[in-house]
Amino acid sequence: MASNPPSSTAAPAKFSLWGKLAFGAGDIGPGMTANLLSFSFLIFLTTAAGLSPVAAGSVLAIGRIWDAFNDPFIGYLSDKTRTRWGRRYPWIVLGAIPFGVTFFLTWVVPDWGDAARFWYYVVMSLLFQVFYTVVNLPYTTLTAELTKDYDERTELTAFRLGSSLFGAIAALGLGLVIAQVIADQRQQYLVLGGICAVLSVLPLLWCVWGTYPYAVQRNALQPADTDEAALPFLQQIRVVFSNRAFVFVVGIYLFAWLALQMTASIIPFYATFWMGLDSYFLAALLVQGTAILMMVVVNYLSRRLGKQEVFYIGIGTWIIAQIALFFVQPGQVAALYLLCIVISFGVATAYVVPWAMLPDVIELDEIKTGQRREGIFYAFMTLLQKVGLALGLFLVGLALQSSGFVSEAAQQSDSALLAIRVFIGPVPMVLLAMSVLLTRFYPITRQMHEEMLLQLAERDRVQKQDDIDGVR
């Protein structure tokens, strides 16, 4: 690596296809590890590691809460970093190997007592979340720092999201193959964790190697500091929660995302203990993989019908499929897989629509205050999401334990099986119904948004005219 050269008047070289692929590769590892943890960590902790459901749910909840407050701290340190190699790349390079190592250690089952094993997974979860943030947060900021070009940013974002989804699907696909080859459950997770750890680290190094020359050529290693002071935390809270539309978006997203995470964490139990399948990876793969294709459908319908209307359709379909899973009987495997595909349409809706609503909220805030405060709104959206998920995952573990679920038991009691079916059907249904209800009262309609854009355009026109008059 070379130090940042002086500014040049020459136009920067456009990102080549290789450069775009290298940039996107930075999100393969985070996509792979996050998705595998979402679907597999709870059942791994209870069946392979032998923790009680409450202890397993507590491990997940502690990790999520830590992650929520870990993000702004790492972000602050990353912003303040000053090295000859820039402020982002050193974090990615130094964090890559610990990121892979801690992920692998997460799937090790130490031969210790129950209490010691519980604290082992708490520590491993906390360490992994730290190094996940260390590599992923600086990486995501590179999109804005590597280019100021609108179209190039869009392209880089598309490559990043595509790579993340590729990693997510690859992890489940590997799990499906390994489950067919290795019989021992603990060995399955250990091998899968090891392969995914290696496959997560290498693309990060490729990303650094492939994009660093562009950062040097564009003088993007150490962007100029700004004098803008960050708002105090309490003032940030007042800003976001004084925006009524934002409160609705948070509720819509939180309820839908809780339903998704609960479904992801309970599908392995449902497929294994209720349906009697040897592996749950195909069911998970159908939900996650098909959702990618469904995102295209959701985007198209959203443009034609509107965000709220497509949300009603997508979540309504999801509710029907989720309830149907409650009534599916052991042996009806084809019905299970069909319903997983149907659910993927609702999952795609939950991914796309709330995040598409958030820019509308930011524009409404701009109309009221005259300021663009994307960072505050996006930060609180993520913070509330992670805290809410922590509570939801803990409740899943508590419900399993209260129902009599026995870790490492091949057969479960009728009450435990009923709890699994309730969390695959009625509980997500209630959460999704709450999400739909909030959407019904979401204040920014298509007509209102068009009026907002006209107001912003008029404000910009007046501002430009004032600037011209001032020059004269």
XYZ file of C-alpha atoms in Angstrom:
472
model
C 0.000 0.000 0.000
C 1.161 3.508 -0.766
C 0.322 6.692 1.061
C -2.346 9.016 -0.242
C -0.918 11.058 -3.123
C -1.614 14.735 -3.648
C -4.763 15.821 -5.430
C -4.833 15.621 -9.173
C -6.986 17.425 -11.679
C -7.180 14.292 -13.842
C -10.552 12.595 -13.932
C -10.557 9.400 -11.827
C -10.599 6.081 -13.656
C -14.007 4.412 -13.708
C -14.439 1.230 -11.720
C -13.782 -1.772 -13.936
C -15.901 -4.915 -13.692
C -13.085 -6.479 -11.681
C -13.054 -3.485 -9.342
C -16.827 -3.689 -8.825
C -16.610 -7.421 -8.114
C -13.792 -6.776 -5.646
C -15.845 -4.112 -3.889
C -18.923 -6.343 -3.705
C -16.819 -9.216 -2.329
C -16.475 -7.293 0.926
C -20.054 -8.200 1.851
C -19.866 -11.932 1.055
C -18.487 -12.798 4.494
C -20.911 -10.659 6.529
C -23.849 -11.982 4.468
C -22.703 -15.572 4.895
C -22.069 -15.409 8.647
C -25.122 -13.328 9.571
C -27.525 -15.561 7.661
C -26.092 -18.788 9.073
C -26.391 -17.415 12.596
C -29.995 -16.310 11.973
C -31.150 -19.749 10.881
C -28.842 -22.111 12.757
C -27.440 -20.642 15.957
C -30.460 -21.193 18.218
C -30.940 -24.838 17.244
C -27.169 -25.403 17.409
C -27.008 -24.073 20.965
C -29.930 -26.220 22.124
C -29.389 -29.493 20.264
C -25.636 -29.677 19.576
C -24.215 -27.579 22.415
C -26.787 -28.764 24.962
C -27.828 -25.393 26.395
C -31.340 -24.928 27.708
C -33.627 -22.913 25.395
C -33.626 -19.960 27.825
C -29.831 -19.996 28.051
C -29.563 -20.222 24.255
C -32.042 -17.395 23.777
C -30.106 -15.309 26.300
C -26.868 -15.817 24.341
C -28.566 -14.526 21.193
C -30.238 -11.631 23.023
C -27.014 -10.489 24.698
C -25.213 -10.610 21.357
C -27.902 -8.548 19.628
C -28.020 -5.885 22.335
C -24.231 -5.635 22.402
C -24.200 -5.316 18.615
C -26.716 -2.464 18.745
C -24.490 -0.328 20.973
C -21.217 -1.637 19.552
C -21.941 -0.145 16.104
C -21.803 3.582 16.978
C -18.659 3.090 19.083
C -16.735 1.352 16.277
C -18.103 3.904 13.815
C -16.779 6.744 15.951
C -13.329 5.143 16.215
C -13.269 4.467 12.491
C -14.094 8.093 11.714
C -11.268 9.297 13.985
C -8.615 6.889 12.649
C -5.632 8.566 10.961
C -3.054 6.401 9.146
C -1.091 6.605 5.890
C -3.359 3.815 4.596
C -6.528 5.763 5.360
C -9.075 5.316 8.097
C -11.159 2.387 6.745
C -8.764 -0.128 5.219
C -6.648 -0.772 8.351
C -9.799 -1.799 10.244
C -10.816 -4.253 7.512
C -7.338 -5.785 7.149
C -6.655 -6.128 10.876
C -10.172 -7.352 11.649
C -10.521 -9.922 8.857
C -8.745 -12.880 10.464
C -10.188 -12.336 13.999
C -13.592 -12.072 12.284
C -13.145 -15.536 10.766
C -11.556 -17.086 13.864
C -14.271 -15.920 16.267
C -16.964 -17.101 13.854
C -15.390 -20.576 13.744
C -15.018 -20.709 17.532
C -18.726 -19.913 17.817
C -19.455 -23.439 16.484
C -17.050 -25.297 18.788
C -18.630 -27.335 21.615
C -16.234 -27.318 24.587
C -16.362 -30.259 26.983
C -17.310 -28.102 29.961
C -20.193 -27.801 32.377
C -23.443 -26.078 31.423
C -22.597 -22.748 33.112
C -19.098 -22.604 31.630
C -20.444 -23.434 28.164
C -23.065 -20.700 28.473
C -20.409 -18.069 29.248
C -18.170 -19.433 26.505
C -20.878 -18.749 23.912
C -21.655 -15.348 25.423
C -17.997 -14.340 25.117
C -17.658 -15.789 21.610
C -20.854 -14.044 20.520
C -19.666 -10.699 21.872
C -16.230 -11.059 20.282
C -17.688 -12.070 16.946
C -20.080 -9.112 16.946
C -17.152 -6.776 17.639
C -15.086 -8.076 14.730
C -18.151 -8.253 12.474
C -18.610 -4.520 13.045
C -14.855 -3.882 12.748
C -14.832 -5.211 9.165
C -18.356 -4.463 7.995
C -18.995 -0.919 9.190
C -15.824 0.618 7.668
C -16.488 -1.392 4.519
C -20.021 -0.040 4.047
C -18.784 3.547 4.400
C -16.463 3.026 1.427
C -19.430 3.364 -0.932
C -19.721 7.067 -0.164
C -15.975 7.691 0.053
C -14.773 5.886 -3.070
C -17.047 7.802 -5.440
C -19.275 10.870 -5.542
C -20.848 9.827 -8.850
C -24.573 9.011 -8.463
C -24.637 6.163 -10.995
C -21.370 4.654 -9.818
C -22.621 4.623 -6.227
C -25.747 2.826 -7.400
C -23.643 0.239 -9.220
C -21.368 -0.358 -6.239
C -24.376 -0.728 -3.950
C -25.938 -3.253 -6.322
C -22.720 -5.294 -6.361
C -22.534 -5.129 -2.559
C -26.114 -6.282 -1.983
C -25.816 -8.980 -4.637
C -22.655 -10.312 -3.017
C -24.268 -10.280 0.431
C -27.214 -12.326 -0.838
C -24.827 -14.675 -2.632
C -22.988 -15.271 0.647
C -26.253 -15.828 2.528
C -27.478 -18.424 0.046
C -24.052 -20.084 -0.239
C -23.969 -20.666 3.541
C -27.320 -22.465 3.482
C -26.352 -24.408 0.355
C -23.140 -25.590 2.036
C -25.164 -26.603 5.082
C -27.468 -28.679 2.893
C -24.526 -30.517 1.302
C -22.643 -31.070 4.576
C -25.771 -32.426 6.274
C -25.959 -35.116 3.562
C -22.292 -36.059 3.894
C -21.629 -35.925 7.664
C -23.903 -37.745 10.082
C -22.648 -36.400 13.418
C -24.492 -33.178 14.252
C -21.668 -31.464 16.116
C -19.254 -32.317 13.336
C -21.675 -30.872 10.767
C -21.688 -27.467 12.442
C -17.939 -27.512 13.080
C -17.122 -28.251 9.427
C -19.709 -25.766 8.172
C -18.404 -23.071 10.532
C -14.818 -23.703 9.469
C -15.541 -23.560 5.736
C -17.669 -20.421 6.081
C -14.990 -18.790 8.251
C -12.357 -19.236 5.534
C -14.765 -18.215 2.767
C -15.668 -15.092 4.776
C -12.116 -13.869 5.316
C -10.701 -14.300 1.794
C -13.242 -12.028 0.023
C -12.511 -9.248 2.543
C -8.836 -9.335 1.617
C -9.778 -9.397 -2.069
C -11.938 -6.307 -1.491
C -9.024 -4.398 0.059
C -6.577 -5.504 -2.639
C -9.004 -4.738 -5.485
C -10.333 -1.353 -4.339
C -7.340 0.237 -2.587
C -5.797 1.498 -5.870
C -9.061 3.320 -6.654
C -9.008 4.938 -3.205
C -5.433 6.108 -3.765
C -6.164 7.421 -7.259
C -9.263 9.292 -6.040
C -7.641 10.736 -2.883
C -10.271 8.922 -0.841
C -8.085 7.382 1.848
C -8.499 10.273 4.257
C -11.523 12.426 3.382
C -11.430 15.977 4.630
C -12.886 16.525 8.077
C -15.981 18.657 8.467
C -16.720 21.102 11.244
C -20.269 19.857 11.660
C -20.847 18.780 15.245
C -22.923 15.723 15.998
C -26.166 16.293 17.839
C -26.215 15.120 21.479
C -27.886 11.720 21.915
C -30.976 13.043 23.726
C -31.476 15.667 21.028
C -31.236 12.938 18.379
C -34.022 11.044 20.180
C -36.222 14.139 20.125
C -35.544 14.615 16.406
C -36.508 11.127 15.312
C -39.504 10.624 17.584
C -40.996 14.025 16.843
C -41.441 12.713 13.294
C -44.731 10.796 13.426
C -44.130 9.056 10.107
C -40.805 7.689 11.368
C -42.495 6.134 14.406
C -44.868 4.294 12.074
C -42.020 3.088 9.839
C -40.110 1.773 12.865
C -43.194 -0.101 14.038
C -43.928 -1.501 10.586
C -40.357 -2.692 10.143
C -39.905 -3.980 13.691
C -43.039 -6.149 13.710
C -42.348 -7.575 10.231
C -38.669 -8.158 11.002
C -39.506 -9.837 14.316
C -41.824 -12.194 12.465
C -39.047 -12.955 9.973
C -36.390 -13.591 12.638
C -38.707 -15.746 14.713
C -39.566 -17.763 11.613
C -35.879 -18.114 10.707
C -34.955 -19.297 14.205
C -37.892 -21.713 14.588
C -37.852 -23.286 11.083
C -34.984 -25.640 12.048
C -36.986 -26.889 15.073
C -40.144 -27.190 12.985
C -38.462 -29.102 10.156
C -36.472 -31.366 12.483
C -38.844 -32.163 15.341
C -42.313 -31.677 13.838
C -41.778 -32.672 10.214
C -39.143 -35.293 11.057
C -36.653 -34.172 8.363
C -32.960 -34.976 8.583
C -31.991 -31.435 7.530
C -33.670 -28.036 7.669
C -31.319 -26.327 5.230
C -33.488 -26.834 2.134
C -36.493 -25.190 3.818
C -34.318 -22.263 4.907
C -32.783 -22.044 1.438
C -36.222 -21.842 -0.198
C -37.252 -18.979 2.088
C -34.036 -16.992 1.672
C -33.088 -17.856 -1.906
C -36.496 -17.341 -3.492
C -36.830 -14.013 -1.668
C -34.108 -12.616 -3.933
C -36.235 -13.241 -7.024
C -39.324 -11.976 -5.228
C -37.617 -8.634 -4.563
C -37.843 -7.921 -8.294
C -41.587 -8.596 -8.148
C -42.023 -6.415 -5.059
C -40.130 -3.522 -6.659
C -42.279 -3.759 -9.798
C -45.566 -3.904 -7.854
C -44.454 -1.045 -5.614
C -43.943 1.229 -8.632
C -47.285 0.217 -10.130
C -49.468 0.072 -7.014
C -47.687 2.014 -4.279
C -45.699 1.017 -1.196
C -48.606 0.562 1.174
C -50.648 -1.443 -1.321
C -47.846 -3.881 -2.117
C -47.168 -4.237 1.617
C -50.789 -5.329 2.147
C -50.456 -7.911 -0.633
C -47.063 -9.258 0.411
C -47.681 -9.428 4.155
C -51.235 -10.692 3.659
C -49.905 -13.570 1.557
C -47.248 -14.242 4.176
C -49.850 -14.399 6.972
C -51.878 -17.011 5.084
C -48.797 -19.151 4.413
C -47.557 -18.825 7.991
C -50.893 -19.963 9.417
C -50.971 -22.865 6.932
C -47.671 -24.103 8.375
C -49.401 -24.552 11.736
C -51.743 -27.121 10.145
C -49.193 -28.974 7.988
C -48.727 -32.534 9.248
C -45.578 -34.697 9.389
C -44.966 -36.283 6.016
C -46.468 -33.391 4.024
C -43.027 -32.267 2.922
C -44.141 -30.912 -0.457
C -46.599 -28.603 1.321
C -43.824 -27.369 3.605
C -41.528 -26.494 0.710
C -44.341 -24.841 -1.261
C -45.277 -22.676 1.718
C -41.608 -21.709 2.197
C -41.610 -20.353 -1.369
C -44.851 -18.433 -0.719
C -43.394 -16.989 2.493
C -40.411 -15.707 0.512
C -42.733 -13.182 -1.203
C -43.640 -11.735 2.184
C -40.007 -11.799 3.286
C -39.028 -9.810 0.184
C -41.775 -7.312 1.015
C -40.448 -6.936 4.574
C -36.951 -6.335 3.188
C -37.910 -3.779 0.551
C -40.919 -1.701 1.584
C -40.003 -0.328 5.053
C -36.525 0.712 3.865
C -38.159 2.309 0.815
C -40.441 4.277 3.158
C -37.539 5.677 5.193
C -36.299 8.167 2.536
C -39.847 9.572 2.390
C -39.680 10.136 6.147
C -36.330 11.921 5.776
C -37.772 14.199 3.093
C -40.719 15.036 5.357
C -38.236 15.965 8.090
C -36.342 18.122 5.581
C -39.534 20.000 4.711
C -40.216 20.689 8.386
C -36.666 21.539 9.487
C -34.751 22.461 6.329
C -32.063 19.874 7.150
C -31.092 16.460 5.725
C -30.455 14.090 8.648
C -30.215 10.645 7.046
C -27.571 9.419 9.489
C -29.717 9.946 12.574
C -32.773 8.205 11.120
C -30.854 5.241 9.704
C -28.882 4.812 12.944
C -32.000 4.705 15.112
C -33.772 2.375 12.673
C -30.908 -0.105 13.067
C -30.593 0.386 16.830
C -34.283 -0.243 17.525
C -34.299 -3.218 15.140
C -31.482 -4.972 17.006
C -32.871 -4.301 20.481
C -36.292 -5.552 19.381
C -34.799 -8.689 17.858
C -32.917 -9.396 21.069
C -36.204 -9.415 22.983
C -37.912 -11.565 20.340
C -35.195 -14.240 20.269
C -35.136 -14.415 24.058
C -38.919 -14.956 24.088
C -38.548 -17.846 21.620
C -36.067 -19.557 23.937
C -38.255 -18.877 26.984
C -41.329 -20.331 25.267
C -39.467 -23.486 24.218
C -38.190 -24.089 27.743
C -41.575 -23.370 29.334
C -43.185 -25.908 26.998
C -40.850 -28.698 28.117
C -38.389 -28.729 25.223
C -35.435 -30.976 26.118
C -32.031 -30.183 24.644
C -30.331 -33.047 22.785
C -33.528 -35.153 22.869
C -34.475 -36.798 19.573
C -38.190 -36.803 20.434
C -40.013 -33.903 22.051
C -43.172 -33.793 24.145
C -46.530 -32.810 22.687
C -46.392 -29.489 24.536
C -42.965 -28.697 23.075
C -44.139 -29.570 19.571
C -47.207 -27.364 20.051
C -44.980 -24.449 21.123
C -42.870 -24.907 17.991
C -46.003 -24.860 15.815
C -47.369 -21.793 17.633
C -44.152 -19.894 16.913
C -44.244 -20.924 13.260
C -47.876 -19.851 12.855
C -49.992 -17.765 15.279
C -47.164 -15.668 16.811
C -45.753 -14.428 13.465
C -49.345 -13.922 12.305
C -50.039 -11.502 15.175
C -46.789 -9.620 14.553
C -47.467 -9.339 10.830
C -51.041 -8.215 11.476
C -49.693 -5.423 13.714
C -47.342 -4.421 10.916
C -50.242 -4.238 8.444
C -52.329 -2.222 10.913
C -49.570 0.363 11.315
C -49.208 0.552 7.534
C -52.905 1.425 7.323
C -52.230 4.589 9.371
C -48.859 5.446 7.814
C -49.340 9.131 6.881
C -47.217 9.476 3.706
C -49.337 8.385 0.745
C -48.238 8.501 -2.895
C -50.127 11.797 -3.389
C -48.602 13.335 -0.263
C -45.123 12.264 -1.387
C -45.589 13.921 -4.773
C -46.619 17.129 -3.005
C -43.522 16.877 -0.774
C -41.261 16.568 -3.812
C -42.865 19.665 -5.336
C -42.259 21.602 -2.117
C -38.605 20.528 -2.013
C -38.140 21.401 -5.691
C -39.647 24.840 -5.101
C -37.418 25.368 -2.071
C -34.332 24.446 -4.118
C -35.404 26.808 -6.904
C -35.838 29.692 -4.468
C -32.496 28.926 -2.811
C -30.672 28.919 -6.151
C -32.317 32.193 -7.143
C -31.280 33.732 -3.827
C -27.704 32.527 -4.418
C -27.703 34.139 -7.901
C -29.129 37.393 -6.527
C -26.494 37.368 -3.805
C -23.693 37.074 -6.358
C -25.104 40.001 -8.310
